[in-house]
mmCIF file of C-alpha atoms in Angstrom:
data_model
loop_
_atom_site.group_PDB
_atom_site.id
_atom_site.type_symbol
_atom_site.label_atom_id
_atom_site.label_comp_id
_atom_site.label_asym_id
_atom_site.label_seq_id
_atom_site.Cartn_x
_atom_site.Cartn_y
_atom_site.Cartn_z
ATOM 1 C CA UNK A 1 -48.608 -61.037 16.310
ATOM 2 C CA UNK A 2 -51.499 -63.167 14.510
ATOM 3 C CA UNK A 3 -50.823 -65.193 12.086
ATOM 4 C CA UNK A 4 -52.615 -65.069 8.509
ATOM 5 C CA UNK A 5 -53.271 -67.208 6.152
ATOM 6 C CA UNK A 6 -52.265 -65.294 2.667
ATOM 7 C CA UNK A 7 -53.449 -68.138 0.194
ATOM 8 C CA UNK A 8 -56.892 -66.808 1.132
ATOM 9 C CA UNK A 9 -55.553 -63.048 -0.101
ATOM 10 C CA UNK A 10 -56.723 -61.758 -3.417
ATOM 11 C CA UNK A 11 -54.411 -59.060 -4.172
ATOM 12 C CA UNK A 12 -54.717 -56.675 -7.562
ATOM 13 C CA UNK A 13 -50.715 -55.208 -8.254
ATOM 14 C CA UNK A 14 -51.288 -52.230 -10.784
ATOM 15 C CA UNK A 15 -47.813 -50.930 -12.148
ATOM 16 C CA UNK A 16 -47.134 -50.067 -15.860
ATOM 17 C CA UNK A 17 -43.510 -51.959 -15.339
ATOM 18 C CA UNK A 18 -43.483 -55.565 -16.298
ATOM 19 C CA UNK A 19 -40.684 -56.318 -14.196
ATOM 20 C CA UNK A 20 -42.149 -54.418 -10.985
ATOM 21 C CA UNK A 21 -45.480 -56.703 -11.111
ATOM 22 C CA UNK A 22 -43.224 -59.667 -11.383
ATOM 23 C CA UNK A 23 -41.322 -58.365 -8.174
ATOM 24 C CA UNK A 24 -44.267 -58.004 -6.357
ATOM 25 C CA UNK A 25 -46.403 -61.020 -7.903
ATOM 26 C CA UNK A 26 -42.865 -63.276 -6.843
ATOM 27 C CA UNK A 27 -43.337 -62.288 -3.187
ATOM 28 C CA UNK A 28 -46.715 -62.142 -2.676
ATOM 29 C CA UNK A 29 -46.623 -65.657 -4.349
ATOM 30 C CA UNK A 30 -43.907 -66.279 -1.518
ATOM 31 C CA UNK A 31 -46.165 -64.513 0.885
ATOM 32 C CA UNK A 32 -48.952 -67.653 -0.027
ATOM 33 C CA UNK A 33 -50.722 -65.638 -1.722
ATOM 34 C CA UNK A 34 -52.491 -67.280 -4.907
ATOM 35 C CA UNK A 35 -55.436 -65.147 -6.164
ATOM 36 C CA UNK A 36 -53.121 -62.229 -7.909
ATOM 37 C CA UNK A 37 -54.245 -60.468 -10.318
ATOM 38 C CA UNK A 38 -52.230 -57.628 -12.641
ATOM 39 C CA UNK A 39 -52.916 -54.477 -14.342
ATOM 40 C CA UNK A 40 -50.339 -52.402 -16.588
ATOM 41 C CA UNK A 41 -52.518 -49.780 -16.713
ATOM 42 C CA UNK A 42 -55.079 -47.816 -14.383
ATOM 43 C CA UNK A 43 -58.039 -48.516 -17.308
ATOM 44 C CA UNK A 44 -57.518 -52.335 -17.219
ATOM 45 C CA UNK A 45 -57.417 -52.037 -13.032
ATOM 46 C CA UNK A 46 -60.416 -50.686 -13.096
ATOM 47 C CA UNK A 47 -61.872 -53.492 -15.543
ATOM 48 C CA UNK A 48 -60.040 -55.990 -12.771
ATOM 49 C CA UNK A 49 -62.133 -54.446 -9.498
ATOM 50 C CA UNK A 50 -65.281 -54.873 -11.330
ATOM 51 C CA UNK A 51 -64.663 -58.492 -12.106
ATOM 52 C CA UNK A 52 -63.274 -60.041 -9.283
ATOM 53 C CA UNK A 53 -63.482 -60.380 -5.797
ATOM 54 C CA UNK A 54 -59.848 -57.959 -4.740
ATOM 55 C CA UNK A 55 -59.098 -58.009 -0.943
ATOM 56 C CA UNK A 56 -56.468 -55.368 -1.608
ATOM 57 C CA UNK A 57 -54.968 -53.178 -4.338
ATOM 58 C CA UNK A 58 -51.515 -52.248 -4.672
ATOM 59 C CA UNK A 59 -50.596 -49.846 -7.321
ATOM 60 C CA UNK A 60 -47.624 -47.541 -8.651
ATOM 61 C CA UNK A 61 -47.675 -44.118 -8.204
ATOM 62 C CA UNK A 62 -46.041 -42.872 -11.736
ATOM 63 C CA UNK A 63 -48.156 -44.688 -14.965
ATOM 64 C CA UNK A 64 -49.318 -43.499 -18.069
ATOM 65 C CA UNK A 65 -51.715 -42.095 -18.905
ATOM 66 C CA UNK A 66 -53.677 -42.716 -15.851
ATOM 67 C CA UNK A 67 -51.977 -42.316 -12.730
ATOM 68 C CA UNK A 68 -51.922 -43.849 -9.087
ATOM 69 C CA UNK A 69 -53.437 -40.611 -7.754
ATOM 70 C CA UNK A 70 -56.153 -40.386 -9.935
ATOM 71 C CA UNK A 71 -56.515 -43.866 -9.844
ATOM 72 C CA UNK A 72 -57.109 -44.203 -6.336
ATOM 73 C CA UNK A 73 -59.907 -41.030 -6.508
ATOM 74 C CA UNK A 74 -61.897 -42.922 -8.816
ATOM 75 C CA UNK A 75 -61.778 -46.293 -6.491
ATOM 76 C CA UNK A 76 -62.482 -43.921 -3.682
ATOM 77 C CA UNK A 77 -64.950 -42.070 -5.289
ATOM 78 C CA UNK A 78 -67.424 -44.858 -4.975
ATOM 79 C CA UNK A 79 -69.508 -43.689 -8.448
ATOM 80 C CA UNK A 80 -71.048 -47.917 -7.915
ATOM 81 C CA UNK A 81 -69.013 -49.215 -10.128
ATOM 82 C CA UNK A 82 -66.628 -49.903 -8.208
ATOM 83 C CA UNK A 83 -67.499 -52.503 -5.730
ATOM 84 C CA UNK A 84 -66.014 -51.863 -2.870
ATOM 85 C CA UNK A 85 -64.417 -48.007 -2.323
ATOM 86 C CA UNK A 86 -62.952 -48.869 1.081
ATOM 87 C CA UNK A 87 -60.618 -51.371 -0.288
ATOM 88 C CA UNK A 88 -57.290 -50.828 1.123
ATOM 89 C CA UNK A 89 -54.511 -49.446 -1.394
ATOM 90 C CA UNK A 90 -50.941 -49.596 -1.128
ATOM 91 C CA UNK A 91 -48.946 -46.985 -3.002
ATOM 92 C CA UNK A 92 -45.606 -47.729 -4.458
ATOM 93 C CA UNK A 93 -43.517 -44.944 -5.162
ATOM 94 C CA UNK A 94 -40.058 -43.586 -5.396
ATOM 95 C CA UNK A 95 -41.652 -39.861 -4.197
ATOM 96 C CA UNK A 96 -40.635 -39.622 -0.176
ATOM 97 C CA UNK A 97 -40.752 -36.043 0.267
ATOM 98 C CA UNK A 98 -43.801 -35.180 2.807
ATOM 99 C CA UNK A 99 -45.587 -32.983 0.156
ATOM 100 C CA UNK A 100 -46.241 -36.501 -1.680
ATOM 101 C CA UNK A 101 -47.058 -38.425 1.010
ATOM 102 C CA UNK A 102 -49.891 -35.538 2.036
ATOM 103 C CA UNK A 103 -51.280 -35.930 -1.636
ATOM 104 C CA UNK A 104 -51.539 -39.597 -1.439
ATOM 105 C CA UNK A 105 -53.160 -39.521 1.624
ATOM 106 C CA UNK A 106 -55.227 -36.302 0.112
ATOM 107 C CA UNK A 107 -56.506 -39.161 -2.972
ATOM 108 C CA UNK A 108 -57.221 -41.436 -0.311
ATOM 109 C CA UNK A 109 -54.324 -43.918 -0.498
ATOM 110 C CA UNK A 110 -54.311 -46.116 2.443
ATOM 111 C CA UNK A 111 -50.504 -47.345 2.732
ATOM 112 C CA UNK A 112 -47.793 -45.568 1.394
ATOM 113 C CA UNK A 113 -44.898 -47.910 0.370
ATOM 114 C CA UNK A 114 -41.696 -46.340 -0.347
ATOM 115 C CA UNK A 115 -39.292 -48.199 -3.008
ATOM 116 C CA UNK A 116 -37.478 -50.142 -3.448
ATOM 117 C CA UNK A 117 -39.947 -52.998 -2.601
ATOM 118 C CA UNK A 118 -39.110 -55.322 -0.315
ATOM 119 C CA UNK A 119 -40.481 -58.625 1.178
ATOM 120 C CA UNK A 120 -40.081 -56.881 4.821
ATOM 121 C CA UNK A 121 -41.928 -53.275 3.222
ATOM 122 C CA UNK A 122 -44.520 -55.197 2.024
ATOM 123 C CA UNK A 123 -45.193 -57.473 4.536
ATOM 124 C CA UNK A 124 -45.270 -54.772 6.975
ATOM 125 C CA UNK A 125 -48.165 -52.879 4.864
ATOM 126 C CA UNK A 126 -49.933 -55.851 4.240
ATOM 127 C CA UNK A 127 -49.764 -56.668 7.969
ATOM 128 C CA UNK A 128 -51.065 -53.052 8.741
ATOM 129 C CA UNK A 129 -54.014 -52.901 6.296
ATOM 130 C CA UNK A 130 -55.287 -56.304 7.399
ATOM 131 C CA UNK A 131 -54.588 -55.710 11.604
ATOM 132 C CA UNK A 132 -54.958 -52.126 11.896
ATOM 133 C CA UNK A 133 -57.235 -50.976 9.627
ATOM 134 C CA UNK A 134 -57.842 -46.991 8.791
ATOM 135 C CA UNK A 135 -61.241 -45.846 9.810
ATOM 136 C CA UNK A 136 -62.716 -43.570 6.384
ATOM 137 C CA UNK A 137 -63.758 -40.312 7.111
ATOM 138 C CA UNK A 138 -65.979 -38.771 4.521
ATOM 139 C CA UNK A 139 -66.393 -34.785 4.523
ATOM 140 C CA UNK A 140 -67.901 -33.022 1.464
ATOM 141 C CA UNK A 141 -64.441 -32.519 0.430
ATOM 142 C CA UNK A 142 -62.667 -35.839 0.999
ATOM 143 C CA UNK A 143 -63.615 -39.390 1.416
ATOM 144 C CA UNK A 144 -60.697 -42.122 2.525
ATOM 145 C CA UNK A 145 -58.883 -43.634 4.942
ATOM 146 C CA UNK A 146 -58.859 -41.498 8.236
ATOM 147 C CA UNK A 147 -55.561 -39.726 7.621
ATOM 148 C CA UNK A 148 -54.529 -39.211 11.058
ATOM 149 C CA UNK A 149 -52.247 -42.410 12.916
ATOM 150 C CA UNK A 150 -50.039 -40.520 15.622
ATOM 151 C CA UNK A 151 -51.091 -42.016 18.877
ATOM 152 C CA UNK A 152 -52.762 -39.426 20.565
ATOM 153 C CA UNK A 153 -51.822 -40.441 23.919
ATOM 154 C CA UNK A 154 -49.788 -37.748 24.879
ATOM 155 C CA UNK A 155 -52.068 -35.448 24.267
ATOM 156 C CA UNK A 156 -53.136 -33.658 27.089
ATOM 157 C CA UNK A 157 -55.735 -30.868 25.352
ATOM 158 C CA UNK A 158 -59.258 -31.133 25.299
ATOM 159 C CA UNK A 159 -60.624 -34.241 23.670
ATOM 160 C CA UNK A 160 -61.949 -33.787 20.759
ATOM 161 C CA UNK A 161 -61.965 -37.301 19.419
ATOM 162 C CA UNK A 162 -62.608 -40.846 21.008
ATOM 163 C CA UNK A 163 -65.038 -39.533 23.426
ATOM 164 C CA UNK A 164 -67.533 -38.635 20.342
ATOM 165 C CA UNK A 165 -66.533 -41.566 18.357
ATOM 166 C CA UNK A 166 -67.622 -44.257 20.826
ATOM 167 C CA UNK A 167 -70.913 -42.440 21.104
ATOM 168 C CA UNK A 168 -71.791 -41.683 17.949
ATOM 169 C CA UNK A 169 -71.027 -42.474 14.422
ATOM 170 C CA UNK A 170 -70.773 -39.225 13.319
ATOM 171 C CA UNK A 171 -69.465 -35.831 14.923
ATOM 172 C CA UNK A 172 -69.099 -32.197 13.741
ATOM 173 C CA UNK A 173 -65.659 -30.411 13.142
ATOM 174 C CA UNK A 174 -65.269 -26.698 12.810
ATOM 175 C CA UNK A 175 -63.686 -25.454 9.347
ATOM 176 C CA UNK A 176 -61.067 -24.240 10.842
ATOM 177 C CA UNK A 177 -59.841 -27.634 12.377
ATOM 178 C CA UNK A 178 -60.660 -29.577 9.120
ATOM 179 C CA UNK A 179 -58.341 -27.544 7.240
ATOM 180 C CA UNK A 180 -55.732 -27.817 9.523
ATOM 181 C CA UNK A 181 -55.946 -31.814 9.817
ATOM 182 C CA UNK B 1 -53.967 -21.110 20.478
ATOM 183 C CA UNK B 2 -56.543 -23.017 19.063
ATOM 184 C CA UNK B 3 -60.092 -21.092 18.736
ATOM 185 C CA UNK B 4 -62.933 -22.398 20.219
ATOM 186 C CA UNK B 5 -65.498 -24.136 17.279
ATOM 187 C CA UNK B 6 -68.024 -21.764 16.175
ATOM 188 C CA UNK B 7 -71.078 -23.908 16.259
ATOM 189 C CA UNK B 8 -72.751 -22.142 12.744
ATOM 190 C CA UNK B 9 -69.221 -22.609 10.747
ATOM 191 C CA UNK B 10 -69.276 -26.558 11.722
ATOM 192 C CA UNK B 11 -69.173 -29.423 9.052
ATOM 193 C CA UNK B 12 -70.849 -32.771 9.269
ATOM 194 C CA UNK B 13 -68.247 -35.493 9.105
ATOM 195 C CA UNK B 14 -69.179 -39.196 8.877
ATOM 196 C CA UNK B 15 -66.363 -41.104 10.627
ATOM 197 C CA UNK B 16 -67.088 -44.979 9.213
ATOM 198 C CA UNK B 17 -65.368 -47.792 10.601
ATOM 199 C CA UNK B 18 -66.062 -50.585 8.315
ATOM 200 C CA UNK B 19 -66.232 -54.120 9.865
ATOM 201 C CA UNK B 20 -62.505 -55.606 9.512
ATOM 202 C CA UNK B 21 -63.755 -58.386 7.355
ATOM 203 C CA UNK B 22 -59.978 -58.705 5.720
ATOM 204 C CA UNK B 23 -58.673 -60.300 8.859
ATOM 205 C CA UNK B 24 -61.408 -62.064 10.110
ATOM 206 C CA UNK B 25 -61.227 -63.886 6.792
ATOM 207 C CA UNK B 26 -57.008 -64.077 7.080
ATOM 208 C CA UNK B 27 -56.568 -65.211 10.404
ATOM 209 C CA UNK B 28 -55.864 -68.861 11.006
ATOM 210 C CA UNK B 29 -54.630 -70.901 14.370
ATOM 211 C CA UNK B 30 -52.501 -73.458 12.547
ATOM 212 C CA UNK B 31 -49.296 -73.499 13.790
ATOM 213 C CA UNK B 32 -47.556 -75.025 10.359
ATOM 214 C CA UNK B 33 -47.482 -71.699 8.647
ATOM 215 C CA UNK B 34 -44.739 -70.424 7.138
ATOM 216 C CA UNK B 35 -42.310 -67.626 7.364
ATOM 217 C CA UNK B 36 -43.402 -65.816 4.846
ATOM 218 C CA UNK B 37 -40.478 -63.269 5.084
ATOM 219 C CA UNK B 38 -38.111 -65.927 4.973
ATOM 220 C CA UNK B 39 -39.890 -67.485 2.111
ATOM 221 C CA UNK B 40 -40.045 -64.376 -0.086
ATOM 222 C CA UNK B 41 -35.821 -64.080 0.772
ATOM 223 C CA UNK B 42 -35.535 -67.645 -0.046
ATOM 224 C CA UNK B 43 -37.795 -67.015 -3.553
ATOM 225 C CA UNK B 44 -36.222 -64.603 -4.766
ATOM 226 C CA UNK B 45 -32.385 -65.766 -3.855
ATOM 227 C CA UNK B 46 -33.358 -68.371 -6.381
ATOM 228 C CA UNK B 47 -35.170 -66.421 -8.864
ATOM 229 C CA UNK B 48 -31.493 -64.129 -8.929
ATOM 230 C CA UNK B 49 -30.631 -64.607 -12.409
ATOM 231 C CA UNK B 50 -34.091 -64.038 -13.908
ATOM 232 C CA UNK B 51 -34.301 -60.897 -11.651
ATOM 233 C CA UNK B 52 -30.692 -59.595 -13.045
ATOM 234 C CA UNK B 53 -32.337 -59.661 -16.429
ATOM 235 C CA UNK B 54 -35.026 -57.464 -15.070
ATOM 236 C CA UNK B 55 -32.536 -54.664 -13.422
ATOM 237 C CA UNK B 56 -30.570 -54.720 -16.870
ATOM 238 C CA UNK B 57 -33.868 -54.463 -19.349
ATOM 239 C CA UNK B 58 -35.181 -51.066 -16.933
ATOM 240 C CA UNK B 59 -31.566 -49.829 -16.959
ATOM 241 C CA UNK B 60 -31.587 -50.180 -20.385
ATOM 242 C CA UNK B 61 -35.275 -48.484 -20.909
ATOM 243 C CA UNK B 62 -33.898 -45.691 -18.903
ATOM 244 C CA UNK B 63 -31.064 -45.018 -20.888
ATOM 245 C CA UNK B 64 -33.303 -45.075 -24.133
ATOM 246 C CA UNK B 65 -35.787 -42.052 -22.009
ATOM 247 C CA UNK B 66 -32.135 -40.240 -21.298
ATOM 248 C CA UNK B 67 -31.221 -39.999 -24.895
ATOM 249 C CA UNK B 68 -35.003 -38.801 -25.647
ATOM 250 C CA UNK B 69 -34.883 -36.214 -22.624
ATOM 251 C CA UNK B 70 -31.078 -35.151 -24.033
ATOM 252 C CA UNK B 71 -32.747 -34.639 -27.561
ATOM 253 C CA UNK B 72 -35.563 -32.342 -25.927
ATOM 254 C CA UNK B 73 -34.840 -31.633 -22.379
ATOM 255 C CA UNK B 74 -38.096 -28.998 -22.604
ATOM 256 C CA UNK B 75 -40.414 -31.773 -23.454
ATOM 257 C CA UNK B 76 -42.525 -32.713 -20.902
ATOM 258 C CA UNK B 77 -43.026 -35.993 -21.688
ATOM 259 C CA UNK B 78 -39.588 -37.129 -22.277
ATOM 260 C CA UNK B 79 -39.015 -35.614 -18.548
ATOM 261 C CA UNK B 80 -42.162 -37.385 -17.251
ATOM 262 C CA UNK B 81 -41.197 -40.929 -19.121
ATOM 263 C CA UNK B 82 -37.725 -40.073 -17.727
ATOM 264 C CA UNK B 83 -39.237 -39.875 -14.346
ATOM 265 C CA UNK B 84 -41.611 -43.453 -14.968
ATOM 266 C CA UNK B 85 -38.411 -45.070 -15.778
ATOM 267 C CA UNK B 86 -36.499 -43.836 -12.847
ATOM 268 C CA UNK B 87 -39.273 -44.968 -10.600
ATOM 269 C CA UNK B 88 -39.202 -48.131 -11.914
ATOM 270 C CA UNK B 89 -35.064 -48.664 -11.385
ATOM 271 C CA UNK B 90 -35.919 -47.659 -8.168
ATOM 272 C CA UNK B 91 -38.322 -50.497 -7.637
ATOM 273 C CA UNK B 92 -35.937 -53.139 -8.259
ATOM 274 C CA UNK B 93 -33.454 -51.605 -6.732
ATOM 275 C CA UNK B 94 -33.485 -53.528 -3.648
ATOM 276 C CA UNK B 95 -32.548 -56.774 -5.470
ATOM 277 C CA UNK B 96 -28.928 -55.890 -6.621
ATOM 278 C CA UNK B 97 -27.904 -54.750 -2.958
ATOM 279 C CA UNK B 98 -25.784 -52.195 -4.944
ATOM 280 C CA UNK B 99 -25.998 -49.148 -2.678
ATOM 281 C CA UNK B 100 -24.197 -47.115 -5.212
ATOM 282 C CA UNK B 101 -26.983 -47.396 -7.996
ATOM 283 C CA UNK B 102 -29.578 -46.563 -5.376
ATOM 284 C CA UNK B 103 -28.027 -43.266 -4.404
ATOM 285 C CA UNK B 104 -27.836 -42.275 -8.075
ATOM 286 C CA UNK B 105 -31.275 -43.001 -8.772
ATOM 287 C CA UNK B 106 -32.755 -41.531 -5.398
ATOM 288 C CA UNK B 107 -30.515 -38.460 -6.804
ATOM 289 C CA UNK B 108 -31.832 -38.659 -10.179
ATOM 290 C CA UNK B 109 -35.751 -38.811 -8.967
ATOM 291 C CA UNK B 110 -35.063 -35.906 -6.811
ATOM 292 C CA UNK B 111 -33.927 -33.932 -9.919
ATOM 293 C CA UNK B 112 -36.475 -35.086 -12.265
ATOM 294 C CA UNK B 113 -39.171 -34.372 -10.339
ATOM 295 C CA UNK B 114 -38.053 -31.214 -8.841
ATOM 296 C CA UNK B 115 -41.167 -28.950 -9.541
ATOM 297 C CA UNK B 116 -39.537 -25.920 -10.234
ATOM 298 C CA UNK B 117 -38.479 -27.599 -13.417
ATOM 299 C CA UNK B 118 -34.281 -28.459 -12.273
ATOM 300 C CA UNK B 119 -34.116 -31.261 -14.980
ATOM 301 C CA UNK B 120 -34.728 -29.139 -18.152
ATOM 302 C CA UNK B 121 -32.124 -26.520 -17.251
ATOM 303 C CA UNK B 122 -29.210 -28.577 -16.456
ATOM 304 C CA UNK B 123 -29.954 -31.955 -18.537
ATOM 305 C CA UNK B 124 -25.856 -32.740 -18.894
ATOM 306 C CA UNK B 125 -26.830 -33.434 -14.572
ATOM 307 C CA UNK B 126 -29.399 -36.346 -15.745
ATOM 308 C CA UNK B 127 -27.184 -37.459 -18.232
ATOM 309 C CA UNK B 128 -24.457 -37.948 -15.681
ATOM 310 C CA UNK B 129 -27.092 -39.473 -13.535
ATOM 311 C CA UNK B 130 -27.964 -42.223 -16.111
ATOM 312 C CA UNK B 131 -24.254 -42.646 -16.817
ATOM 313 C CA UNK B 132 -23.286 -43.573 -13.678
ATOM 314 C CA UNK B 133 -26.534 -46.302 -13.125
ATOM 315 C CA UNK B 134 -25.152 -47.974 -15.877
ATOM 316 C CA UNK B 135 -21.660 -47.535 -15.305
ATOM 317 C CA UNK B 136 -22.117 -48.751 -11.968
ATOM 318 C CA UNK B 137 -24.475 -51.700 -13.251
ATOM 319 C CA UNK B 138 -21.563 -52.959 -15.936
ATOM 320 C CA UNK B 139 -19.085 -52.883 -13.529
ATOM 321 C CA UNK B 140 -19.398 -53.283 -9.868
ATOM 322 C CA UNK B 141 -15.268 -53.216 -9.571
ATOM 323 C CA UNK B 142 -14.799 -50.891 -7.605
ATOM 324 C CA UNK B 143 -17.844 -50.378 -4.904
ATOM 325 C CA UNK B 144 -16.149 -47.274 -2.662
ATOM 326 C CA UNK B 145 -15.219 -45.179 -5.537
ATOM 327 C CA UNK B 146 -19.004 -45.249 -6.885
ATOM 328 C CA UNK B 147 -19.941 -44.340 -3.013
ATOM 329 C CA UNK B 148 -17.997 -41.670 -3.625
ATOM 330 C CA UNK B 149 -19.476 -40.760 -7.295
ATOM 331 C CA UNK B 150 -22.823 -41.163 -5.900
ATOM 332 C CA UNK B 151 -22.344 -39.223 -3.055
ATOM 333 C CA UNK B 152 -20.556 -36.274 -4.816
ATOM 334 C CA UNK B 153 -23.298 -35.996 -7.594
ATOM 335 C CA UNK B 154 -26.071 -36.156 -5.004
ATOM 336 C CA UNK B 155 -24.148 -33.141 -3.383
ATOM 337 C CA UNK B 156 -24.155 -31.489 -6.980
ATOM 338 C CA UNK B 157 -27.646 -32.460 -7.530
ATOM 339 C CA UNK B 158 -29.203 -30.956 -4.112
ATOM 340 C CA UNK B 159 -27.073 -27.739 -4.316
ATOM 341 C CA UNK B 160 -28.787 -27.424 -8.431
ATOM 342 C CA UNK B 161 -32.353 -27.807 -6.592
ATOM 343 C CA UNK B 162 -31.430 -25.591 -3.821
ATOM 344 C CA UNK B 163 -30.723 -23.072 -6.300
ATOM 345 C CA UNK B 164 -33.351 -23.676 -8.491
ATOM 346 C CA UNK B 165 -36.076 -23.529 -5.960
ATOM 347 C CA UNK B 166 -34.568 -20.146 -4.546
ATOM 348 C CA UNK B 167 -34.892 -18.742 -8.116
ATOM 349 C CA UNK B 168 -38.663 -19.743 -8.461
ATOM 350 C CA UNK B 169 -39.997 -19.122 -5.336
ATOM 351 C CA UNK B 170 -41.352 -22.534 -5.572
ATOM 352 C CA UNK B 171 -41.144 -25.140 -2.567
ATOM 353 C CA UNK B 172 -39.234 -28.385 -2.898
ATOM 354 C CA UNK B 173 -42.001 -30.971 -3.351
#
């Protein structure tokens, strides 16, 4: 496994709960992480990405008035005001059912971080956004993080994926197989 | 049996792999880094009083959204700040190690965000819910009988959404 250096991290935590940013400042702090900044709410995050220089963004799911969801489609949504729409975002939630976890990944949340937080949970997103980055797929319907991850080495069908990929930067999906992705 | 793309019904789709700049600018050789697991154990061991303070002021907030939701269980937004709070107990859960308090508050999220609307009919169950956070919170006695609490009212609370979500039509979420 590599090793990182997190003092050279610059992390934004977004989480209406005082004590949850502490949580996650306190170990990211632990982490070596020293360029953390904090939002309470999803108005003053976005006021946050347009000031500074954030590597990664890691934000509650439930917050008034503006939540994580819609949060994450306006990073994602890449209007230029934002600076950087493929930044990676972690989502924090108590929600594990597999209906949230689709509409996450449907708003273009990168890492999905189920509480309660942990050092070991968050170390292990943090180590997956920095070593194994998502590709973004953009359709006229979605732009984010590529939402598929299952290794596809068992599959034994036609290929309909790396062999286009390597060749090209961009490839054409029938409707049919985009809405079942 | 997947059908074979129709060339005039096809999409373009940009596939965009952005240069992995993140770890490029993270990784390092030196061999005197830290563990930073071990670190962030080690922090917030020592940070364990401050951090009780925090698990006792979002118990607390909770308990102030339960007596709002109990006034006006229809409300929506004394269900949704209900639901914030919950979250938020959640969050911190992992730093009392008090597996009893999680399974009451993975019960309680379960019911107040049950989309066929569980909560608002049977508000006495989020009460109990609540009840038994703090209850457990104040006194951590007598760990196997909350197991049991918490495992009973879980029971209680998945049969409700069961039952619920048969009478809507409406799919667990």
């Amino acid at each position: 496994m590599d090793n990182y250096d997190f003092s050279r991290l610059s992390v934004l935590i977004v989480d209406d709960s005082v004590h949850i940013r502490r949580l996650v400042r306190a170990i990211l702090h632990a982490f070596g992480c020293r360029d953390i900044f904090d939002a309470p709410t999803g108005k003053r995050a976005l006021k946050e990405l347009r000031g500074n220089q954030i590597d990664v963004v890691i934000l509650d799911w439930m917050m008034e008035p503006m939540d994580g969801i819609q949060l994450t489609k306006i990073i994602r949504a890449g209007d230029g005001s934002i600076p950087n729409p493929y930044i990676p975002i972690i989502m924090l939630t108590g929600h594990t059912t597999m209906n949230c976890i689709l509409e996450a990944r449907e708003a273009g949340v990168t890492e999905y971080l189920a509480k309660p937080i942990t050092p070991k949970g968050l170390m292990s997103r943090l180590q997956m956004v920095i070593a194994k980055p998502r590709p973004f797929v953009r359709t006229p319907v979605f732009f984010g993080p590529d939402r598929r991850r299952k290794d596809s080495s068992f599959y034994t069908g036609p290929e309909r994926r790396d062999d286009e990929l390597e060749e090209k930067n961009k490839f054409e999906l029938d409707d049919e197989t985009e809405n079942a992705a | 049996m997947t059908k074979p793309a129709n060339p005039k019904n096809q999409k373009p789709i940009e596939y965009i792999t952005p240069p992995n700049m993140l770890r490029a600018k993270l990784i390092t050789d030196s061999a005197t880094v830290r563990d930073p697991l071990r670190e962030a154990e080690k922090a917030l061991k020592s940070m364990a009083s401050e951090t009780a303070t925090w698990v006792d002021d979002e118990i607390e907030r909770l308990h102030k959204c339960r007596n709002a939701f109990m006034k006006a269980p229809s409300d929506p937004a004394t269900l949704s700040a209900l639901g914030c709070a919950a979250m938020d107990v959640k969050g911190l859960a992992g730093l009392t190690g008090n597996l009893a308090a999680d399974k009451f508050v993975t019960s309680l999220i379960a019911l107040v965000t049950d989309p066929s609307g569980c909560a608002a009919k049977e508000p006495g169950l989020v009460a109990a819910h609540v009840d038994a956070i703090r209850a457990t919170r104040e006194s951590t006695h007598n760990q196997a009988v909350a197991d049991a609490l918490a495992t009973e009212l879980a029971g209680i609370t998945a049969a409700s959404l069961r039952a619920a979500t048969a009478k809507s039509g409406s799919p667990k979420a």
